[in-house]
């Protein structure tokens, strides 16, 4: 998985609780992304980062925040989890945003919000 | 209309068949076209990568892009049971900030 790990790999939590997912890379890539994957919707971008402390919103950012204090770590936080955030979350990395490179994905985190 | 459309399947074929997977899109700014393969409970892995129109071949896999029709295809020759997975198309514009996935097509290759 191109030097990408995600933790935890599985989590069950209750509505209203805060949840933080971690993405860690050993590739020193500049760009990092958080996606969620749901049946019928494919992969949808939540937030992305183009450098330390530089982040921007994606297609489905409501209810999520991110932080990137180090090149290797990108955190996704659900401030108050809701059942609609039950999903599989994937982190991806890229060395450049265009040209000959593209995104490589982590193994995913399966989140269930009860 | 979604930006990228893809038949969700499932598509079942016998071993050895030629498989054709397709995506259509609406944004003419897309220049980079990718196909990812995703096995159950795994992250997507890059399979093919094409810039602009044309064909690209890699072993049993051929990617085709027709920008005039806004249509891309992935062909798998001599399909194997190990090809059973969900195939996602993805597209990106020249600025790299609009990276969009199709919903995926689930393929089963039966021995």
JSON list of C-alpha atoms in Angstrom, two decimals:
[
{"chain": "A", "resi": 1, "resn": "UNK", "atom": "CA", "xyz": [0.00, 0.00, 0.00]},
{"chain": "A", "resi": 2, "resn": "UNK", "atom": "CA", "xyz": [2.80, 2.41, -0.95]},
{"chain": "A", "resi": 3, "resn": "UNK", "atom": "CA", "xyz": [3.87, 3.10, 2.65]},
{"chain": "A", "resi": 4, "resn": "UNK", "atom": "CA", "xyz": [0.50, 4.26, 3.90]},
{"chain": "A", "resi": 5, "resn": "UNK", "atom": "CA", "xyz": [-1.09, 3.09, 7.12]},
{"chain": "A", "resi": 6, "resn": "UNK", "atom": "CA", "xyz": [-4.42, 4.00, 8.64]},
{"chain": "A", "resi": 7, "resn": "UNK", "atom": "CA", "xyz": [-5.50, 3.66, 12.24]},
{"chain": "A", "resi": 8, "resn": "UNK", "atom": "CA", "xyz": [-7.70, 2.36, 13.60]},
{"chain": "A", "resi": 9, "resn": "UNK", "atom": "CA", "xyz": [-8.69, -0.16, 10.93]},
{"chain": "A", "resi": 10, "resn": "UNK", "atom": "CA", "xyz": [-12.10, -0.69, 12.52]},
{"chain": "A", "resi": 11, "resn": "UNK", "atom": "CA", "xyz": [-14.08, 1.43, 14.94]},
{"chain": "A", "resi": 12, "resn": "UNK", "atom": "CA", "xyz": [-17.56, 1.32, 16.40]},
{"chain": "A", "resi": 13, "resn": "UNK", "atom": "CA", "xyz": [-18.75, 4.43, 18.19]},
{"chain": "A", "resi": 14, "resn": "UNK", "atom": "CA", "xyz": [-21.94, 6.09, 19.34]},
{"chain": "A", "resi": 15, "resn": "UNK", "atom": "CA", "xyz": [-23.75, 9.08, 17.91]},
{"chain": "A", "resi": 16, "resn": "UNK", "atom": "CA", "xyz": [-22.44, 12.35, 19.31]},
{"chain": "A", "resi": 17, "resn": "UNK", "atom": "CA", "xyz": [-18.96, 11.16, 20.22]},
{"chain": "A", "resi": 18, "resn": "UNK", "atom": "CA", "xyz": [-15.82, 12.63, 18.67]},
{"chain": "A", "resi": 19, "resn": "UNK", "atom": "CA", "xyz": [-13.74, 10.37, 16.45]},
{"chain": "A", "resi": 20, "resn": "UNK", "atom": "CA", "xyz": [-10.27, 10.88, 15.00]},
{"chain": "A", "resi": 21, "resn": "UNK", "atom": "CA", "xyz": [-8.83, 8.78, 12.19]},
{"chain": "A", "resi": 22, "resn": "UNK", "atom": "CA", "xyz": [-5.14, 8.83, 11.43]},
{"chain": "A", "resi": 23, "resn": "UNK", "atom": "CA", "xyz": [-3.30, 8.46, 8.15]},
{"chain": "A", "resi": 24, "resn": "UNK", "atom": "CA", "xyz": [0.46, 7.97, 8.27]},
{"chain": "A", "resi": 25, "resn": "UNK", "atom": "CA", "xyz": [2.80, 7.86, 5.26]},
{"chain": "A", "resi": 26, "resn": "UNK", "atom": "CA", "xyz": [6.47, 7.01, 4.95]},
{"chain": "A", "resi": 27, "resn": "UNK", "atom": "CA", "xyz": [6.83, 8.28, 1.34]},
{"chain": "A", "resi": 28, "resn": "UNK", "atom": "CA", "xyz": [7.34, 11.97, 2.14]},
{"chain": "A", "resi": 29, "resn": "UNK", "atom": "CA", "xyz": [4.61, 12.84, -0.38]},
{"chain": "A", "resi": 30, "resn": "UNK", "atom": "CA", "xyz": [3.27, 16.37, -0.38]},
{"chain": "A", "resi": 31, "resn": "UNK", "atom": "CA", "xyz": [-0.40, 15.67, -1.08]},
{"chain": "A", "resi": 32, "resn": "UNK", "atom": "CA", "xyz": [-2.73, 13.73, 1.20]},
{"chain": "A", "resi": 33, "resn": "UNK", "atom": "CA", "xyz": [-6.44, 13.06, 0.84]},
{"chain": "A", "resi": 34, "resn": "UNK", "atom": "CA", "xyz": [-9.34, 11.69, 2.83]},
{"chain": "A", "resi": 35, "resn": "UNK", "atom": "CA", "xyz": [-12.19, 9.92, 1.04]},
{"chain": "A", "resi": 36, "resn": "UNK", "atom": "CA", "xyz": [-15.26, 8.08, 2.14]},
{"chain": "A", "resi": 37, "resn": "UNK", "atom": "CA", "xyz": [-16.66, 5.16, 0.17]},
{"chain": "A", "resi": 38, "resn": "UNK", "atom": "CA", "xyz": [-20.32, 4.24, 0.24]},
{"chain": "A", "resi": 39, "resn": "UNK", "atom": "CA", "xyz": [-22.33, 1.85, -1.95]},
{"chain": "A", "resi": 40, "resn": "UNK", "atom": "CA", "xyz": [-23.64, 3.58, -5.07]},
{"chain": "A", "resi": 41, "resn": "UNK", "atom": "CA", "xyz": [-21.47, 6.66, -4.52]},
{"chain": "A", "resi": 42, "resn": "UNK", "atom": "CA", "xyz": [-17.98, 5.41, -5.09]},
{"chain": "A", "resi": 43, "resn": "UNK", "atom": "CA", "xyz": [-15.18, 7.41, -3.49]},
{"chain": "A", "resi": 44, "resn": "UNK", "atom": "CA", "xyz": [-15.99, 10.96, -2.46]},
{"chain": "A", "resi": 45, "resn": "UNK", "atom": "CA", "xyz": [-13.38, 13.48, -1.39]},
{"chain": "A", "resi": 46, "resn": "UNK", "atom": "CA", "xyz": [-13.79, 14.88, 2.14]},
{"chain": "A", "resi": 47, "resn": "UNK", "atom": "CA", "xyz": [-10.69, 17.04, 2.58]},
{"chain": "A", "resi": 48, "resn": "UNK", "atom": "CA", "xyz": [-7.22, 17.20, 1.15]},
{"chain": "A", "resi": 49, "resn": "UNK", "atom": "CA", "xyz": [-3.87, 18.70, 2.08]},
{"chain": "A", "resi": 50, "resn": "UNK", "atom": "CA", "xyz": [-1.24, 20.19, -0.22]},
{"chain": "A", "resi": 51, "resn": "UNK", "atom": "CA", "xyz": [1.37, 20.71, 2.48]},
{"chain": "A", "resi": 52, "resn": "UNK", "atom": "CA", "xyz": [1.91, 21.01, 6.22]},
{"chain": "A", "resi": 53, "resn": "UNK", "atom": "CA", "xyz": [-0.88, 23.15, 7.66]},
{"chain": "A", "resi": 54, "resn": "UNK", "atom": "CA", "xyz": [-2.36, 23.62, 4.15]},
{"chain": "A", "resi": 55, "resn": "UNK", "atom": "CA", "xyz": [-5.74, 21.98, 3.74]},
{"chain": "A", "resi": 56, "resn": "UNK", "atom": "CA", "xyz": [-8.88, 22.47, 1.69]},
{"chain": "A", "resi": 57, "resn": "UNK", "atom": "CA", "xyz": [-12.41, 21.12, 1.52]},
{"chain": "A", "resi": 58, "resn": "UNK", "atom": "CA", "xyz": [-13.62, 18.44, -0.81]},
{"chain": "A", "resi": 59, "resn": "UNK", "atom": "CA", "xyz": [-17.03, 17.43, -2.06]},
{"chain": "A", "resi": 60, "resn": "UNK", "atom": "CA", "xyz": [-18.45, 16.16, 1.27]},
{"chain": "A", "resi": 61, "resn": "UNK", "atom": "CA", "xyz": [-16.64, 18.14, 3.99]},
{"chain": "A", "resi": 62, "resn": "UNK", "atom": "CA", "xyz": [-19.60, 19.00, 6.26]},
{"chain": "A", "resi": 63, "resn": "UNK", "atom": "CA", "xyz": [-19.17, 17.44, 9.70]},
{"chain": "A", "resi": 64, "resn": "UNK", "atom": "CA", "xyz": [-15.47, 16.76, 9.19]},
{"chain": "A", "resi": 65, "resn": "UNK", "atom": "CA", "xyz": [-12.28, 18.63, 10.01]},
{"chain": "A", "resi": 66, "resn": "UNK", "atom": "CA", "xyz": [-8.66, 17.81, 9.27]},
{"chain": "A", "resi": 67, "resn": "UNK", "atom": "CA", "xyz": [-5.22, 18.72, 10.49]},
{"chain": "A", "resi": 68, "resn": "UNK", "atom": "CA", "xyz": [-1.73, 18.22, 9.15]},
{"chain": "A", "resi": 69, "resn": "UNK", "atom": "CA", "xyz": [1.05, 19.30, 11.51]},
{"chain": "A", "resi": 70, "resn": "UNK", "atom": "CA", "xyz": [3.69, 16.99, 9.98]},
{"chain": "A", "resi": 71, "resn": "UNK", "atom": "CA", "xyz": [4.29, 15.82, 6.42]},
{"chain": "A", "resi": 72, "resn": "UNK", "atom": "CA", "xyz": [3.70, 12.20, 7.37]},
{"chain": "A", "resi": 73, "resn": "UNK", "atom": "CA", "xyz": [0.43, 12.54, 9.31]},
{"chain": "A", "resi": 74, "resn": "UNK", "atom": "CA", "xyz": [-3.04, 13.63, 8.19]},
{"chain": "A", "resi": 75, "resn": "UNK", "atom": "CA", "xyz": [-5.83, 13.45, 10.76]},
{"chain": "A", "resi": 76, "resn": "UNK", "atom": "CA", "xyz": [-9.55, 13.34, 10.05]},
{"chain": "A", "resi": 77, "resn": "UNK", "atom": "CA", "xyz": [-11.87, 14.33, 12.91]},
{"chain": "A", "resi": 78, "resn": "UNK", "atom": "CA", "xyz": [-15.59, 13.84, 13.24]},
{"chain": "A", "resi": 79, "resn": "UNK", "atom": "CA", "xyz": [-16.43, 16.36, 15.97]},
{"chain": "A", "resi": 80, "resn": "UNK", "atom": "CA", "xyz": [-19.78, 14.74, 16.78]},
{"chain": "A", "resi": 81, "resn": "UNK", "atom": "CA", "xyz": [-20.31, 11.52, 14.88]},
{"chain": "A", "resi": 82, "resn": "UNK", "atom": "CA", "xyz": [-23.66, 10.81, 13.21]},
{"chain": "A", "resi": 83, "resn": "UNK", "atom": "CA", "xyz": [-25.06, 7.59, 11.76]},
{"chain": "A", "resi": 84, "resn": "UNK", "atom": "CA", "xyz": [-24.74, 9.08, 8.25]},
{"chain": "A", "resi": 85, "resn": "UNK", "atom": "CA", "xyz": [-20.98, 9.05, 8.75]},
{"chain": "A", "resi": 86, "resn": "UNK", "atom": "CA", "xyz": [-20.93, 5.26, 8.94]},
{"chain": "A", "resi": 87, "resn": "UNK", "atom": "CA", "xyz": [-18.67, 4.45, 6.02]},
{"chain": "A", "resi": 88, "resn": "UNK", "atom": "CA", "xyz": [-15.29, 3.17, 4.94]},
{"chain": "A", "resi": 89, "resn": "UNK", "atom": "CA", "xyz": [-12.68, 5.91, 5.02]},
{"chain": "A", "resi": 90, "resn": "UNK", "atom": "CA", "xyz": [-9.63, 5.85, 2.76]},
{"chain": "A", "resi": 91, "resn": "UNK", "atom": "CA", "xyz": [-6.53, 7.97, 2.91]},
{"chain": "A", "resi": 92, "resn": "UNK", "atom": "CA", "xyz": [-4.52, 8.58, -0.25]},
{"chain": "A", "resi": 93, "resn": "UNK", "atom": "CA", "xyz": [-1.19, 10.22, -1.02]},
{"chain": "A", "resi": 94, "resn": "UNK", "atom": "CA", "xyz": [0.42, 11.73, -4.11]},
{"chain": "A", "resi": 95, "resn": "UNK", "atom": "CA", "xyz": [3.84, 13.21, -4.75]},
{"chain": "A", "resi": 96, "resn": "UNK", "atom": "CA", "xyz": [2.52, 15.76, -7.23]},
{"chain": "A", "resi": 97, "resn": "UNK", "atom": "CA", "xyz": [-1.04, 16.73, -8.05]},
{"chain": "A", "resi": 98, "resn": "UNK", "atom": "CA", "xyz": [-0.62, 16.39, -11.80]},
{"chain": "A", "resi": 99, "resn": "UNK", "atom": "CA", "xyz": [1.82, 15.08, -14.38]},
{"chain": "A", "resi": 100, "resn": "UNK", "atom": "CA", "xyz": [2.76, 11.41, -14.29]},
{"chain": "A", "resi": 101, "resn": "UNK", "atom": "CA", "xyz": [1.90, 10.64, -10.73]},
{"chain": "A", "resi": 102, "resn": "UNK", "atom": "CA", "xyz": [-1.41, 9.87, -9.16]},
{"chain": "A", "resi": 103, "resn": "UNK", "atom": "CA", "xyz": [-2.90, 8.79, -5.88]},
{"chain": "A", "resi": 104, "resn": "UNK", "atom": "CA", "xyz": [-2.03, 5.70, -3.86]},
{"chain": "A", "resi": 105, "resn": "UNK", "atom": "CA", "xyz": [-4.44, 4.46, -1.25]},
{"chain": "A", "resi": 106, "resn": "UNK", "atom": "CA", "xyz": [-4.22, 3.14, 2.27]},
{"chain": "A", "resi": 107, "resn": "UNK", "atom": "CA", "xyz": [-6.05, 0.01, 3.48]},
{"chain": "A", "resi": 108, "resn": "UNK", "atom": "CA", "xyz": [-9.09, 1.87, 4.79]},
{"chain": "A", "resi": 109, "resn": "UNK", "atom": "CA", "xyz": [-10.86, 2.37, 8.13]},
{"chain": "A", "resi": 110, "resn": "UNK", "atom": "CA", "xyz": [-14.29, 0.89, 8.61]},
{"chain": "A", "resi": 111, "resn": "UNK", "atom": "CA", "xyz": [-16.30, 3.20, 10.89]},
{"chain": "A", "resi": 112, "resn": "UNK", "atom": "CA", "xyz": [-19.69, 2.33, 12.33]},
{"chain": "A", "resi": 113, "resn": "UNK", "atom": "CA", "xyz": [-21.69, 4.99, 14.18]},
{"chain": "A", "resi": 114, "resn": "UNK", "atom": "CA", "xyz": [-24.53, 3.52, 16.23]},
{"chain": "B", "resi": 1, "resn": "UNK", "atom": "CA", "xyz": [-26.29, 14.29, -13.89]},
{"chain": "B", "resi": 2, "resn": "UNK", "atom": "CA", "xyz": [-23.29, 12.91, -12.04]},
{"chain": "B", "resi": 3, "resn": "UNK", "atom": "CA", "xyz": [-19.88, 14.04, -13.23]},
{"chain": "B", "resi": 4, "resn": "UNK", "atom": "CA", "xyz": [-18.76, 10.45, -13.87]},
{"chain": "B", "resi": 5, "resn": "UNK", "atom": "CA", "xyz": [-21.11, 7.57, -14.59]},
{"chain": "B", "resi": 6, "resn": "UNK", "atom": "CA", "xyz": [-20.32, 3.88, -14.47]},
{"chain": "B", "resi": 7, "resn": "UNK", "atom": "CA", "xyz": [-22.53, 0.80, -14.64]},
{"chain": "B", "resi": 8, "resn": "UNK", "atom": "CA", "xyz": [-22.39, -0.72, -11.14]},
{"chain": "B", "resi": 9, "resn": "UNK", "atom": "CA", "xyz": [-22.88, -4.29, -12.36]},
{"chain": "B", "resi": 10, "resn": "UNK", "atom": "CA", "xyz": [-22.44, -6.91, -11.11]},
{"chain": "B", "resi": 11, "resn": "UNK", "atom": "CA", "xyz": [-20.91, -8.22, -14.30]},
{"chain": "B", "resi": 12, "resn": "UNK", "atom": "CA", "xyz": [-20.34, -11.98, -14.44]},
{"chain": "B", "resi": 13, "resn": "UNK", "atom": "CA", "xyz": [-18.23, -13.57, -17.17]},
{"chain": "B", "resi": 14, "resn": "UNK", "atom": "CA", "xyz": [-16.66, -17.01, -17.71]},
{"chain": "B", "resi": 15, "resn": "UNK", "atom": "CA", "xyz": [-12.93, -17.44, -17.35]},
{"chain": "B", "resi": 16, "resn": "UNK", "atom": "CA", "xyz": [-11.09, -16.53, -20.55]},
{"chain": "B", "resi": 17, "resn": "UNK", "atom": "CA", "xyz": [-13.68, -14.01, -21.72]},
{"chain": "B", "resi": 18, "resn": "UNK", "atom": "CA", "xyz": [-12.86, -10.49, -22.88]},
{"chain": "B", "resi": 19, "resn": "UNK", "atom": "CA", "xyz": [-14.26, -7.96, -20.42]},
{"chain": "B", "resi": 20, "resn": "UNK", "atom": "CA", "xyz": [-15.23, -4.42, -21.33]},
{"chain": "B", "resi": 21, "resn": "UNK", "atom": "CA", "xyz": [-15.70, -1.84, -18.57]},
{"chain": "B", "resi": 22, "resn": "UNK", "atom": "CA", "xyz": [-16.80, 1.70, -19.35]},
{"chain": "B", "resi": 23, "resn": "UNK", "atom": "CA", "xyz": [-17.24, 5.17, -17.91]},
{"chain": "B", "resi": 24, "resn": "UNK", "atom": "CA", "xyz": [-18.81, 8.31, -19.28]},
{"chain": "B", "resi": 25, "resn": "UNK", "atom": "CA", "xyz": [-18.16, 11.80, -18.01]},
{"chain": "B", "resi": 26, "resn": "UNK", "atom": "CA", "xyz": [-19.44, 15.31, -18.49]},
{"chain": "B", "resi": 27, "resn": "UNK", "atom": "CA", "xyz": [-16.50, 17.59, -17.64]},
{"chain": "B", "resi": 28, "resn": "UNK", "atom": "CA", "xyz": [-14.45, 18.34, -20.76]},
{"chain": "B", "resi": 29, "resn": "UNK", "atom": "CA", "xyz": [-11.60, 19.64, -18.55]},
{"chain": "B", "resi": 30, "resn": "UNK", "atom": "CA", "xyz": [-10.61, 16.10, -17.52]},
{"chain": "B", "resi": 31, "resn": "UNK", "atom": "CA", "xyz": [-7.24, 15.19, -19.02]},
{"chain": "B", "resi": 32, "resn": "UNK", "atom": "CA", "xyz": [-5.98, 12.33, -16.84]},
{"chain": "B", "resi": 33, "resn": "UNK", "atom": "CA", "xyz": [-7.87, 9.05, -16.80]},
{"chain": "B", "resi": 34, "resn": "UNK", "atom": "CA", "xyz": [-7.20, 6.22, -14.39]},
{"chain": "B", "resi": 35, "resn": "UNK", "atom": "CA", "xyz": [-8.53, 2.77, -13.67]},
{"chain": "B", "resi": 36, "resn": "UNK", "atom": "CA", "xyz": [-8.30, 1.34, -10.18]},
{"chain": "B", "resi": 37, "resn": "UNK", "atom": "CA", "xyz": [-8.94, -2.21, -9.06]},
{"chain": "B", "resi": 38, "resn": "UNK", "atom": "CA", "xyz": [-10.35, -2.77, -5.59]},
{"chain": "B", "resi": 39, "resn": "UNK", "atom": "CA", "xyz": [-10.55, -6.17, -3.97]},
{"chain": "B", "resi": 40, "resn": "UNK", "atom": "CA", "xyz": [-13.09, -6.71, -1.22]},
{"chain": "B", "resi": 41, "resn": "UNK", "atom": "CA", "xyz": [-12.15, -4.93, 2.02]},
{"chain": "B", "resi": 42, "resn": "UNK", "atom": "CA", "xyz": [-9.01, -3.44, 0.47]},
{"chain": "B", "resi": 43, "resn": "UNK", "atom": "CA", "xyz": [-8.00, 0.01, -0.76]},
{"chain": "B", "resi": 44, "resn": "UNK", "atom": "CA", "xyz": [-8.10, 0.80, -4.49]},
{"chain": "B", "resi": 45, "resn": "UNK", "atom": "CA", "xyz": [-4.87, 0.10, -6.41]},
{"chain": "B", "resi": 46, "resn": "UNK", "atom": "CA", "xyz": [-3.87, 1.87, -9.57]},
{"chain": "B", "resi": 47, "resn": "UNK", "atom": "CA", "xyz": [-4.16, -0.34, -12.64]},
{"chain": "B", "resi": 48, "resn": "UNK", "atom": "CA", "xyz": [-3.87, 1.93, -15.67]},
{"chain": "B", "resi": 49, "resn": "UNK", "atom": "CA", "xyz": [-3.12, 5.60, -16.22]},
{"chain": "B", "resi": 50, "resn": "UNK", "atom": "CA", "xyz": [-3.68, 7.56, -19.46]},
{"chain": "B", "resi": 51, "resn": "UNK", "atom": "CA", "xyz": [-3.25, 11.17, -20.43]},
{"chain": "B", "resi": 52, "resn": "UNK", "atom": "CA", "xyz": [-5.68, 12.67, -22.95]},
{"chain": "B", "resi": 53, "resn": "UNK", "atom": "CA", "xyz": [-7.05, 10.53, -25.78]},
{"chain": "B", "resi": 54, "resn": "UNK", "atom": "CA", "xyz": [-5.69, 7.27, -27.11]},
{"chain": "B", "resi": 55, "resn": "UNK", "atom": "CA", "xyz": [-4.95, 3.72, -26.11]},
{"chain": "B", "resi": 56, "resn": "UNK", "atom": "CA", "xyz": [-2.58, 2.22, -23.58]},
{"chain": "B", "resi": 57, "resn": "UNK", "atom": "CA", "xyz": [-1.79, -1.45, -23.19]},
{"chain": "B", "resi": 58, "resn": "UNK", "atom": "CA", "xyz": [-0.27, -3.28, -20.24]},
{"chain": "B", "resi": 59, "resn": "UNK", "atom": "CA", "xyz": [-0.29, -7.05, -20.43]},
{"chain": "B", "resi": 60, "resn": "UNK", "atom": "CA", "xyz": [-3.88, -8.26, -20.56]},
{"chain": "B", "resi": 61, "resn": "UNK", "atom": "CA", "xyz": [-5.24, -4.77, -19.89]},
{"chain": "B", "resi": 62, "resn": "UNK", "atom": "CA", "xyz": [-5.98, -2.05, -22.45]},
{"chain": "B", "resi": 63, "resn": "UNK", "atom": "CA", "xyz": [-7.28, 1.41, -21.60]},
{"chain": "B", "resi": 64, "resn": "UNK", "atom": "CA", "xyz": [-8.98, 3.55, -24.23]},
{"chain": "B", "resi": 65, "resn": "UNK", "atom": "CA", "xyz": [-9.94, 7.20, -24.00]},
{"chain": "B", "resi": 66, "resn": "UNK", "atom": "CA", "xyz": [-12.25, 8.97, -26.44]},
{"chain": "B", "resi": 67, "resn": "UNK", "atom": "CA", "xyz": [-12.41, 12.57, -25.32]},
{"chain": "B", "resi": 68, "resn": "UNK", "atom": "CA", "xyz": [-14.68, 13.61, -28.19]},
{"chain": "B", "resi": 69, "resn": "UNK", "atom": "CA", "xyz": [-17.35, 11.23, -26.84]},
{"chain": "B", "resi": 70, "resn": "UNK", "atom": "CA", "xyz": [-16.34, 11.69, -23.19]},
{"chain": "B", "resi": 71, "resn": "UNK", "atom": "CA", "xyz": [-16.05, 7.92, -22.91]},
{"chain": "B", "resi": 72, "resn": "UNK", "atom": "CA", "xyz": [-13.33, 5.70, -21.48]},
{"chain": "B", "resi": 73, "resn": "UNK", "atom": "CA", "xyz": [-12.98, 1.94, -21.50]},
{"chain": "B", "resi": 74, "resn": "UNK", "atom": "CA", "xyz": [-10.91, -0.78, -19.87]},
{"chain": "B", "resi": 75, "resn": "UNK", "atom": "CA", "xyz": [-10.57, -4.10, -21.67]},
{"chain": "B", "resi": 76, "resn": "UNK", "atom": "CA", "xyz": [-9.37, -7.24, -19.93]},
{"chain": "B", "resi": 77, "resn": "UNK", "atom": "CA", "xyz": [-8.29, -10.10, -22.21]},
{"chain": "B", "resi": 78, "resn": "UNK", "atom": "CA", "xyz": [-8.23, -13.73, -21.12]},
{"chain": "B", "resi": 79, "resn": "UNK", "atom": "CA", "xyz": [-9.97, -12.84, -17.87]},
{"chain": "B", "resi": 80, "resn": "UNK", "atom": "CA", "xyz": [-9.05, -14.84, -14.76]},
{"chain": "B", "resi": 81, "resn": "UNK", "atom": "CA", "xyz": [-10.90, -15.52, -11.50]},
{"chain": "B", "resi": 82, "resn": "UNK", "atom": "CA", "xyz": [-8.24, -13.35, -9.82]},
{"chain": "B", "resi": 83, "resn": "UNK", "atom": "CA", "xyz": [-9.59, -10.40, -11.84]},
{"chain": "B", "resi": 84, "resn": "UNK", "atom": "CA", "xyz": [-12.79, -10.56, -9.79]},
{"chain": "B", "resi": 85, "resn": "UNK", "atom": "CA", "xyz": [-12.94, -7.17, -8.08]},
{"chain": "B", "resi": 86, "resn": "UNK", "atom": "CA", "xyz": [-14.58, -3.77, -8.31]},
{"chain": "B", "resi": 87, "resn": "UNK", "atom": "CA", "xyz": [-13.12, -1.53, -11.02]},
{"chain": "B", "resi": 88, "resn": "UNK", "atom": "CA", "xyz": [-13.22, 2.21, -10.48]},
{"chain": "B", "resi": 89, "resn": "UNK", "atom": "CA", "xyz": [-12.55, 4.79, -13.14]},
{"chain": "B", "resi": 90, "resn": "UNK", "atom": "CA", "xyz": [-11.14, 8.14, -12.03]},
{"chain": "B", "resi": 91, "resn": "UNK", "atom": "CA", "xyz": [-10.45, 11.40, -13.79]},
{"chain": "B", "resi": 92, "resn": "UNK", "atom": "CA", "xyz": [-8.51, 14.53, -13.10]},
{"chain": "B", "resi": 93, "resn": "UNK", "atom": "CA", "xyz": [-8.12, 17.94, -14.71]},
{"chain": "B", "resi": 94, "resn": "UNK", "atom": "CA", "xyz": [-4.81, 19.60, -15.57]},
{"chain": "B", "resi": 95, "resn": "UNK", "atom": "CA", "xyz": [-4.71, 21.46, -12.25]},
{"chain": "B", "resi": 96, "resn": "UNK", "atom": "CA", "xyz": [-4.98, 18.29, -10.17]},
{"chain": "B", "resi": 97, "resn": "UNK", "atom": "CA", "xyz": [-7.61, 19.72, -7.88]},
{"chain": "B", "resi": 98, "resn": "UNK", "atom": "CA", "xyz": [-10.64, 18.06, -9.42]},
{"chain": "B", "resi": 99, "resn": "UNK", "atom": "CA", "xyz": [-10.11, 14.33, -8.94]},
{"chain": "B", "resi": 100, "resn": "UNK", "atom": "CA", "xyz": [-13.36, 12.41, -9.38]},
{"chain": "B", "resi": 101, "resn": "UNK", "atom": "CA", "xyz": [-14.15, 8.71, -9.14]},
{"chain": "B", "resi": 102, "resn": "UNK", "atom": "CA", "xyz": [-16.87, 6.71, -10.79]},
{"chain": "B", "resi": 103, "resn": "UNK", "atom": "CA", "xyz": [-19.01, 4.54, -8.47]},
{"chain": "B", "resi": 104, "resn": "UNK", "atom": "CA", "xyz": [-17.30, 1.34, -9.65]},
{"chain": "B", "resi": 105, "resn": "UNK", "atom": "CA", "xyz": [-18.31, -1.82, -11.53]},
{"chain": "B", "resi": 106, "resn": "UNK", "atom": "CA", "xyz": [-18.24, -5.13, -9.69]},
{"chain": "B", "resi": 107, "resn": "UNK", "atom": "CA", "xyz": [-16.79, -7.90, -11.86]},
{"chain": "B", "resi": 108, "resn": "UNK", "atom": "CA", "xyz": [-16.95, -11.64, -11.22]},
{"chain": "B", "resi": 109, "resn": "UNK", "atom": "CA", "xyz": [-14.93, -14.01, -13.39]},
{"chain": "B", "resi": 110, "resn": "UNK", "atom": "CA", "xyz": [-16.28, -17.53, -12.99]},
{"chain": "B", "resi": 111, "resn": "UNK", "atom": "CA", "xyz": [-13.91, -20.52, -13.26]}
]
